[in-house]
């Protein structure tokens, strides 16, 4: 498969640089040697290296308590990646294994996607039907301590892992409120990434909570089961990607391919040419042309944004919900000789129309607001601006300056029913919003507005036109094991 070949090539290109970095040269190349060929690994800033060694030796010799050499060096390597972007990080051996487990969909923990920020762990989203979800943990929550120990005093995120049946106490900050403790019982997390049901005769619903190794195969099975229940063909499909933090880009690409007859899916561009690639869909639409509505919210990130963007840019589906998270970068995992790994951002990805979603996200064709009785309506300002653009040190997006406010997290059954109504009758949700807005206007204000011909009617959920079919839509690229966060 082209994706697999790209992954292998990218690792072959990057691995020598890592290997060379692990072997310190005995002698730096002479700057005036005409035969010396410059490369990324040969242009070593010797003055900065000497300064680092001086600080390293000072800490070893004079720090108030003895510090282990391995601990010092690991801290230095982590610091090297810390200022790059929120998704580049250093994995020790245990974290690297946990990262692999996340891709396969089975591990022992609490079931939550996390992002480390300074001295807290930010919840990207809890995974469906896991201890984290049942304990009431929400997207945007900040974990400031685990079992009473502050995050700054804990190595990586390992304390969230543990034997199934054991307990862990999380100290949570939710906006401006006081921190509170949540006790979560660990389980063997076998993430079922795809669920489905019939919303009504002829209209199916598929929920994808994350993208892992078997997601595409499971998606095909669920579509076939829904079609069988509907007499062989569905009239339409609601594809729910709310609070889907991403995962394996290959899985999202395969799902997009299952719904497209032709066209581009995604492309990536990086500093080195091997990072630049694009892939096209192959013939064969599982839905046989039946309409599709994609439901997203502020927790929809990375691979889920790739899928939504691919279907909309090819005019295969319309998008409903709230602005997505905006993670448009690709991470490559580079193994080291001691079992540790480096997760490094190596490229940005682009939708078939050539637009980057980095730090801007995808704005739906039909926007929804949280339900009035939504339990999350009272969440504070920290969750109002819940997006990639709000993360310190994030990669600058191509269109970031033009982006409006971040999206919101949509929960409950209401958005699903709104998507179904819009699927059956395009424009119905916008008409409902207009009617509600008109009903909320006092009679006196309505008369005053009527007397002003230049006044515009309030519209809160106006459908936006689909993008034009791209002239030469780029296809997709697959980095090795991209992710938005770290499943625990």
Coordinates of C-alpha atoms in Angstrom, one line a residue:
X1 CA 0.0 0.0 0.0
X2 CA 1.3 3.5 -0.8
X3 CA 0.7 4.7 2.7
X4 CA 2.9 1.9 4.1
X5 CA 5.7 2.7 1.6
X6 CA 5.5 6.4 2.6
X7 CA 5.8 5.5 6.3
X8 CA 8.8 3.3 5.6
X9 CA 10.5 5.9 3.5
X10 CA 9.9 8.7 6.0
X11 CA 11.5 6.6 8.8
X12 CA 14.4 5.7 6.5
X13 CA 15.0 9.4 5.9
X14 CA 14.7 10.5 9.5
X15 CA 16.3 7.6 11.3
X16 CA 19.9 8.2 10.1
X17 CA 19.6 11.7 11.5
X18 CA 18.6 10.3 14.9
X19 CA 21.3 7.6 14.7
X20 CA 24.0 10.2 13.9
X21 CA 22.7 12.4 16.8
X22 CA 23.2 9.5 19.2
X23 CA 26.9 9.1 18.1
X24 CA 28.8 12.3 19.0
X25 CA 31.5 13.1 16.4
X26 CA 35.1 13.1 17.5
X27 CA 35.9 16.1 15.4
X28 CA 33.8 18.8 13.9
X29 CA 34.1 19.3 10.1
X30 CA 36.3 22.2 9.2
X31 CA 34.3 25.2 8.1
X32 CA 36.7 26.1 5.3
X33 CA 37.0 22.6 3.9
X34 CA 35.5 22.9 0.3
X35 CA 34.9 19.1 0.3
X36 CA 32.7 19.3 3.4
X37 CA 29.0 18.9 2.5
X38 CA 26.6 20.7 4.8
X39 CA 23.7 18.7 6.2
X40 CA 21.3 19.0 9.1
X41 CA 23.5 16.7 11.2
X42 CA 26.9 18.4 10.3
X43 CA 25.8 21.9 11.2
X44 CA 26.2 21.3 14.9
X45 CA 26.3 24.6 16.9
X46 CA 29.5 23.9 18.8
X47 CA 29.4 27.0 20.9
X48 CA 25.9 26.0 22.1
X49 CA 27.0 22.5 22.8
X50 CA 29.9 23.7 24.9
X51 CA 27.5 26.0 26.8
X52 CA 25.2 23.0 27.5
X53 CA 28.1 20.9 28.7
X54 CA 29.2 23.7 31.0
X55 CA 25.7 23.9 32.6
X56 CA 25.4 20.1 32.7
X57 CA 28.8 19.9 34.6
X58 CA 27.8 22.7 36.9
X59 CA 24.5 20.9 37.9
X60 CA 26.4 17.7 38.5
X61 CA 29.0 19.3 40.6
X62 CA 27.2 22.0 42.6
X63 CA 23.4 21.2 42.8
X64 CA 22.3 20.9 46.4
X65 CA 21.4 17.2 46.0
X66 CA 23.1 14.6 43.8
X67 CA 21.3 14.2 40.4
X68 CA 21.5 11.0 38.4
X69 CA 23.2 11.4 35.0
X70 CA 20.4 9.6 33.2
X71 CA 17.8 11.8 34.8
X72 CA 19.7 14.9 33.8
X73 CA 20.1 13.8 30.2
X74 CA 16.4 12.7 29.8
X75 CA 15.4 16.1 31.2
X76 CA 17.6 17.8 28.7
X77 CA 16.2 15.8 25.8
X78 CA 12.6 16.5 26.9
X79 CA 13.5 20.2 27.1
X80 CA 14.8 20.1 23.5
X81 CA 11.3 19.2 22.4
X82 CA 9.3 21.2 24.9
X83 CA 9.4 24.5 23.0
X84 CA 8.6 23.1 19.6
X85 CA 4.8 22.6 19.6
X86 CA 2.3 20.9 21.9
X87 CA 2.4 17.6 20.0
X88 CA 6.2 17.0 19.8
X89 CA 7.3 15.0 22.8
X90 CA 9.8 12.5 24.2
X91 CA 8.5 9.0 25.1
X92 CA 10.4 6.8 27.5
X93 CA 10.1 3.1 26.9
X94 CA 6.9 2.7 28.9
X95 CA 5.2 5.7 27.2
X96 CA 6.3 4.4 23.8
X97 CA 4.6 1.0 24.5
X98 CA 1.5 2.8 25.8
X99 CA 1.4 4.8 22.6
X100 CA 1.5 1.6 20.5
X101 CA -1.3 0.2 22.7
X102 CA -3.4 3.2 21.9
X103 CA -3.2 2.5 18.2
X104 CA -4.2 -1.2 18.7
X105 CA -7.1 -0.2 21.0
X106 CA -6.4 -2.3 24.1
X107 CA -4.6 -1.2 27.3
X108 CA -5.2 -0.9 31.1
X109 CA -6.1 2.6 32.2
X110 CA -9.0 5.0 32.5
X111 CA -9.7 5.8 28.9
X112 CA -8.9 9.4 28.2
X113 CA -7.0 11.4 25.5
X114 CA -4.6 13.8 27.1
X115 CA -2.3 16.7 26.2
X116 CA 0.5 17.8 28.6
X117 CA 0.7 21.5 29.2
X118 CA 3.2 22.9 31.6
X119 CA 2.3 21.3 34.9
X120 CA -1.2 20.0 34.0
X121 CA -2.7 17.4 31.8
X122 CA -5.5 18.7 29.6
X123 CA -8.3 16.3 28.6
X124 CA -8.8 16.4 24.9
X125 CA -11.7 14.0 25.3
X126 CA -12.8 11.0 27.3
X127 CA -13.3 7.9 25.2
X128 CA -16.8 6.5 25.0
X129 CA -17.9 3.9 27.5
X130 CA -14.7 4.0 29.6
X131 CA -14.1 4.7 33.4
X132 CA -13.2 8.3 32.5
X133 CA -16.6 8.9 30.8
X134 CA -18.5 7.2 33.6
X135 CA -16.7 9.3 36.2
X136 CA -17.9 12.5 34.6
X137 CA -14.6 13.7 33.2
X138 CA -15.2 16.2 30.4
X139 CA -13.3 17.5 27.4
X140 CA -11.3 20.5 28.5
X141 CA -10.8 19.4 32.1
X142 CA -7.4 20.0 33.6
X143 CA -5.8 17.2 35.7
X144 CA -3.5 19.0 38.2
X145 CA -2.7 16.0 40.4
X146 CA -2.8 12.2 40.4
X147 CA -3.2 10.4 43.8
X148 CA -2.4 13.7 45.5
X149 CA 0.9 14.3 43.7
X150 CA 1.1 17.3 41.4
X151 CA 1.8 16.7 37.8
X152 CA 5.1 18.4 38.0
X153 CA 6.3 15.7 40.5
X154 CA 5.2 12.8 38.3
X155 CA 7.2 11.2 35.5
X156 CA 5.1 11.4 32.3
X157 CA 1.5 10.1 32.5
X158 CA 2.3 6.6 33.7
X159 CA 0.3 6.9 37.0
X160 CA -2.9 6.8 35.0
X161 CA -2.0 3.3 33.9
X162 CA -2.3 0.4 36.3
X163 CA -3.8 -3.0 37.0
X164 CA -7.4 -3.4 36.0
X165 CA -9.6 -2.9 39.2
X166 CA -7.2 -0.6 40.9
X167 CA -8.2 3.0 41.8
X168 CA -6.6 6.3 40.9
X169 CA -7.7 9.7 42.3
X170 CA -7.6 12.6 39.9
X171 CA -7.6 16.2 41.1
X172 CA -9.5 18.2 38.4
X173 CA -9.7 21.9 37.7
X174 CA -12.8 22.9 35.7
X175 CA -12.7 26.6 34.8
X176 CA -12.7 29.1 37.7
X177 CA -14.2 26.6 40.2
X178 CA -12.3 25.0 43.1
X179 CA -10.3 21.9 42.3
X180 CA -12.1 18.6 43.1
X181 CA -11.2 15.0 43.3
X182 CA -12.6 12.2 41.1
X183 CA -11.9 8.5 41.9
X184 CA -11.6 6.4 38.8
X185 CA -11.4 2.6 38.7
X186 CA -9.0 1.4 36.0
X187 CA -10.1 -1.2 33.5
X188 CA -8.8 -3.1 30.5
X189 CA -9.8 -0.6 27.9
X190 CA -10.8 -2.3 24.7
X191 CA -11.9 0.7 22.7
X192 CA -14.8 -0.1 20.4
X193 CA -14.2 2.7 18.0
X194 CA -17.3 2.2 15.9
X195 CA -21.0 1.9 17.0
X196 CA -24.2 2.1 14.9
X197 CA -27.9 2.1 15.1
X198 CA -31.0 2.9 12.9
X199 CA -32.4 6.3 13.7
X200 CA -35.5 5.5 11.8
X201 CA -36.4 3.3 8.8
X202 CA -33.9 3.8 6.1
X203 CA -31.7 6.3 8.0
X204 CA -28.5 5.0 9.7
X205 CA -26.2 6.4 12.4
X206 CA -22.5 5.5 12.8
X207 CA -20.5 6.8 15.7
X208 CA -16.6 6.8 15.4
X209 CA -15.1 7.7 18.7
X210 CA -11.4 7.3 17.7
X211 CA -9.4 6.0 14.8
X212 CA -7.4 2.8 15.5
X213 CA -6.0 -0.1 13.5
X214 CA -9.4 -1.9 13.0
X215 CA -11.7 1.2 12.7
X216 CA -12.0 1.0 8.9
X217 CA -12.9 -2.7 8.9
X218 CA -15.4 -2.2 11.7
X219 CA -16.9 0.8 9.8
X220 CA -17.5 -1.4 6.8
X221 CA -19.2 -4.1 8.9
X222 CA -21.5 -1.6 10.6
X223 CA -22.5 -0.1 7.2
X224 CA -23.3 -3.5 5.8
X225 CA -25.4 -4.4 8.9
X226 CA -27.4 -1.1 8.6
X227 CA -28.0 -1.8 4.9
X228 CA -29.2 -5.3 5.7
X229 CA -31.6 -3.9 8.3
X230 CA -32.9 -1.4 5.7
X231 CA -33.5 -3.9 2.9
X232 CA -30.2 -3.5 1.1
X233 CA -29.8 0.2 0.8
X234 CA -29.8 3.2 3.2
X235 CA -31.6 6.5 2.4
X236 CA -29.0 8.4 4.3
X237 CA -26.3 8.3 7.1
X238 CA -25.4 10.5 10.0
X239 CA -21.7 10.0 10.7
X240 CA -20.9 11.2 14.3
X241 CA -17.4 12.4 14.9
X242 CA -18.1 14.5 18.0
X243 CA -15.2 14.6 20.5
X244 CA -13.2 12.2 18.3
X245 CA -9.6 13.2 19.1
X246 CA -8.2 11.5 16.0
X247 CA -5.7 8.6 16.1
X248 CA -4.4 6.7 13.1
X249 CA -4.6 8.8 9.9
X250 CA -4.6 5.6 7.8
X251 CA -7.9 4.6 9.4
X252 CA -9.5 8.0 8.6
X253 CA -8.3 7.8 5.0
X254 CA -9.7 4.3 4.6
X255 CA -13.1 5.4 5.9
X256 CA -13.1 8.4 3.5
X257 CA -12.2 6.0 0.7
X258 CA -15.2 3.8 1.6
X259 CA -17.5 6.8 1.0
X260 CA -15.9 8.3 -2.1
X261 CA -15.9 7.2 -5.7
X262 CA -13.0 9.5 -6.7
X263 CA -11.2 12.6 -5.6
X264 CA -8.5 13.6 -3.2
X265 CA -8.6 12.7 0.5
X266 CA -5.7 14.5 2.2
X267 CA -2.2 15.8 1.4
X268 CA 0.8 16.6 3.7
X269 CA 3.7 19.1 3.3
X270 CA 6.8 19.2 5.4
X271 CA 10.4 20.4 5.3
X272 CA 11.8 17.3 3.6
X273 CA 10.4 16.1 0.3
X274 CA 9.5 12.7 1.5
X275 CA 6.9 14.3 3.8
X276 CA 5.1 15.7 0.8
X277 CA 2.6 13.3 -0.6
X278 CA -1.0 12.9 -1.6
X279 CA -3.5 10.1 -2.1
X280 CA -6.7 9.7 -4.1
X281 CA -9.8 7.7 -3.4
X282 CA -10.4 4.5 -5.2
X283 CA -13.8 3.6 -6.9
X284 CA -16.4 2.1 -4.6
X285 CA -18.9 4.0 -2.4
X286 CA -20.3 1.8 0.4
X287 CA -23.3 4.1 0.7
X288 CA -24.0 3.9 -3.1
X289 CA -24.4 7.7 -3.3
X290 CA -26.9 8.1 -0.4
X291 CA -26.5 11.4 1.4
X292 CA -24.3 11.8 4.4
X293 CA -24.3 14.3 7.2
X294 CA -21.1 14.5 9.3
X295 CA -21.6 15.7 12.9
X296 CA -18.6 17.4 14.6
X297 CA -17.8 19.7 17.5
X298 CA -14.8 21.3 19.3
X299 CA -13.5 18.0 20.4
X300 CA -13.2 16.7 16.8
X301 CA -9.5 16.8 16.0
X302 CA -6.8 15.6 13.6
X303 CA -7.9 12.4 11.8
X304 CA -11.6 13.2 12.3
X305 CA -11.0 16.6 10.7
X306 CA -9.3 14.9 7.8
X307 CA -12.3 12.8 7.2
X308 CA -14.8 15.6 7.5
X309 CA -12.8 17.8 5.2
X310 CA -12.3 15.1 2.6
X311 CA -16.0 14.3 2.4
X312 CA -17.1 18.0 2.3
X313 CA -14.5 19.1 -0.2
X314 CA -15.5 16.3 -2.6
X315 CA -19.2 17.4 -2.1
X316 CA -19.9 13.9 -0.7
X317 CA -21.3 15.1 2.6
X318 CA -22.3 18.2 4.5
X319 CA -21.0 19.1 7.9
X320 CA -23.2 20.0 10.9
X321 CA -22.2 20.9 14.5
X322 CA -19.6 23.3 15.8
X323 CA -16.1 24.5 14.7
X324 CA -13.6 21.6 15.1
X325 CA -10.4 21.6 17.2
X326 CA -8.0 22.6 14.4
X327 CA -5.1 20.1 14.7
X328 CA -3.7 20.0 11.2
X329 CA -0.3 18.6 11.9
X330 CA 1.3 15.2 11.4
X331 CA 3.5 13.4 13.9
X332 CA 6.2 10.8 13.2
X333 CA 7.4 8.4 15.9
X334 CA 11.2 7.8 15.8
X335 CA 12.5 4.9 17.8
X336 CA 15.7 5.3 19.7
X337 CA 18.4 2.7 20.5
X338 CA 17.4 2.4 24.2
X339 CA 13.7 1.7 23.6
X340 CA 12.6 5.3 24.0
X341 CA 11.0 7.2 21.2
X342 CA 10.6 10.8 19.9
X343 CA 7.2 11.9 18.6
X344 CA 8.0 14.8 16.3
X345 CA 5.8 17.0 14.2
X346 CA 7.0 16.6 10.6
X347 CA 4.3 18.0 8.4
X348 CA 1.0 19.9 8.0
X349 CA -1.9 18.2 6.3
X350 CA -4.3 19.9 3.9
X351 CA -7.9 19.1 2.7
X352 CA -8.5 18.3 -0.9
X353 CA -9.2 21.9 -1.7
X354 CA -5.7 22.8 -0.5
X355 CA -6.7 24.4 2.7
X356 CA -4.9 23.9 6.0
X357 CA -7.1 23.5 9.1
X358 CA -4.2 24.1 11.5
X359 CA -5.4 26.3 14.3
X360 CA -8.6 27.2 12.4
X361 CA -10.5 23.9 12.2
X362 CA -13.5 23.2 10.0
X363 CA -16.5 25.5 10.2
X364 CA -19.6 23.4 9.6
X365 CA -22.1 24.1 6.8
X366 CA -24.8 24.2 9.5
X367 CA -23.9 25.4 13.0
X368 CA -25.5 24.1 16.2
X369 CA -25.6 25.5 19.7
X370 CA -25.6 23.4 22.9
X371 CA -29.0 22.3 24.1
X372 CA -30.5 24.6 26.8
X373 CA -30.6 21.7 29.2
X374 CA -27.1 20.5 28.4
X375 CA -25.2 19.8 31.6
X376 CA -22.2 21.5 30.1
X377 CA -23.9 24.9 29.6
X378 CA -22.4 26.3 32.8
X379 CA -18.9 25.4 32.0
X380 CA -16.5 28.3 32.4
X381 CA -14.5 30.4 30.0
X382 CA -11.6 27.8 29.8
X383 CA -13.8 25.6 27.7
X384 CA -15.2 28.4 25.6
X385 CA -11.9 28.8 23.8
X386 CA -11.2 25.1 23.4
X387 CA -9.1 24.7 20.3
X388 CA -5.6 24.1 18.9
X389 CA -5.2 27.9 18.6
X390 CA -5.5 28.3 22.4
X391 CA -2.6 25.9 23.1
X392 CA 0.7 27.6 24.0
X393 CA 3.4 27.2 21.4
X394 CA 1.0 25.8 18.7
X395 CA 2.0 25.8 15.0
X396 CA 0.8 28.9 13.3
X397 CA -2.0 28.2 10.9
X398 CA -2.2 29.5 7.3
X399 CA -5.6 31.1 7.9
X400 CA -5.4 31.5 11.7
X401 CA -5.8 35.3 11.6
X402 CA -9.1 35.0 9.8
X403 CA -10.6 32.4 12.2
X404 CA -13.4 33.4 14.5
X405 CA -14.1 32.1 18.0
X406 CA -13.5 28.4 18.9
X407 CA -16.3 25.9 18.7
X408 CA -18.2 24.3 21.5
X409 CA -18.5 20.7 22.7
X410 CA -21.9 19.3 21.8
X411 CA -23.3 16.4 23.8
X412 CA -26.5 14.5 24.0
X413 CA -29.0 13.2 21.4
X414 CA -30.2 16.6 20.3
X415 CA -27.4 17.2 17.7
X416 CA -28.0 13.8 16.3
X417 CA -31.7 14.5 15.7
X418 CA -30.8 17.9 14.2
X419 CA -28.4 16.2 11.8
X420 CA -31.1 13.7 10.9
X421 CA -33.6 16.5 10.1
X422 CA -31.0 18.3 8.0
X423 CA -30.2 15.1 6.2
X424 CA -33.8 14.5 5.3
X425 CA -34.6 18.1 4.5
X426 CA -31.6 20.4 3.8
X427 CA -32.2 23.9 5.3
X428 CA -34.7 22.7 7.9
X429 CA -32.4 23.4 10.9
X430 CA -31.6 26.9 9.7
X431 CA -35.4 27.5 9.2
X432 CA -36.0 26.3 12.8
X433 CA -33.4 28.7 14.1
X434 CA -34.9 31.6 12.2
X435 CA -38.4 30.8 13.6
X436 CA -37.0 30.6 17.2
X437 CA -35.2 33.9 16.8
X438 CA -38.3 35.6 15.4
X439 CA -40.4 34.2 18.2
X440 CA -37.9 35.5 20.8
X441 CA -38.2 39.1 19.5
X442 CA -40.7 41.3 21.5
X443 CA -43.5 42.7 19.4
X444 CA -42.4 46.3 19.8
X445 CA -38.9 45.4 18.7
X446 CA -40.2 43.5 15.7
X447 CA -42.2 46.5 14.6
X448 CA -39.2 48.7 14.9
X449 CA -37.1 46.3 12.9
X450 CA -39.8 46.1 10.2
X451 CA -39.6 49.9 9.8
X452 CA -35.9 49.6 9.0
X453 CA -35.6 48.0 5.6
X454 CA -31.8 47.8 5.9
X455 CA -32.0 45.7 9.0
X456 CA -30.9 42.1 8.4
X457 CA -32.9 39.1 9.7
X458 CA -31.1 37.2 12.5
X459 CA -29.6 33.9 11.4
X460 CA -27.9 31.6 13.8
X461 CA -27.6 28.4 11.7
X462 CA -27.6 29.4 8.1
X463 CA -26.2 26.6 5.9
X464 CA -23.1 27.6 4.0
X465 CA -22.6 26.6 0.4
X466 CA -20.3 23.6 -0.3
X467 CA -16.8 24.4 -1.6
X468 CA -16.5 24.1 -5.3
X469 CA -15.1 20.9 -6.7
X470 CA -11.3 21.4 -6.7
X471 CA -9.7 21.5 -10.2
X472 CA -6.9 19.1 -9.2
X473 CA -7.7 17.8 -5.7
X474 CA -4.7 16.5 -3.8
X475 CA -5.0 13.2 -2.1
X476 CA -3.8 11.9 1.1
X477 CA -0.6 11.2 3.0
X478 CA 0.0 9.0 6.0
X479 CA 2.6 9.7 8.6
X480 CA 3.6 6.9 11.0
X481 CA 1.1 6.8 13.9
X482 CA -0.1 10.4 14.1
X483 CA -2.2 11.4 17.2
X484 CA -3.7 14.3 18.9
X485 CA -3.0 13.2 22.4
X486 CA -1.9 10.3 24.5
X487 CA -4.5 7.7 25.5
X488 CA -4.3 6.7 29.1

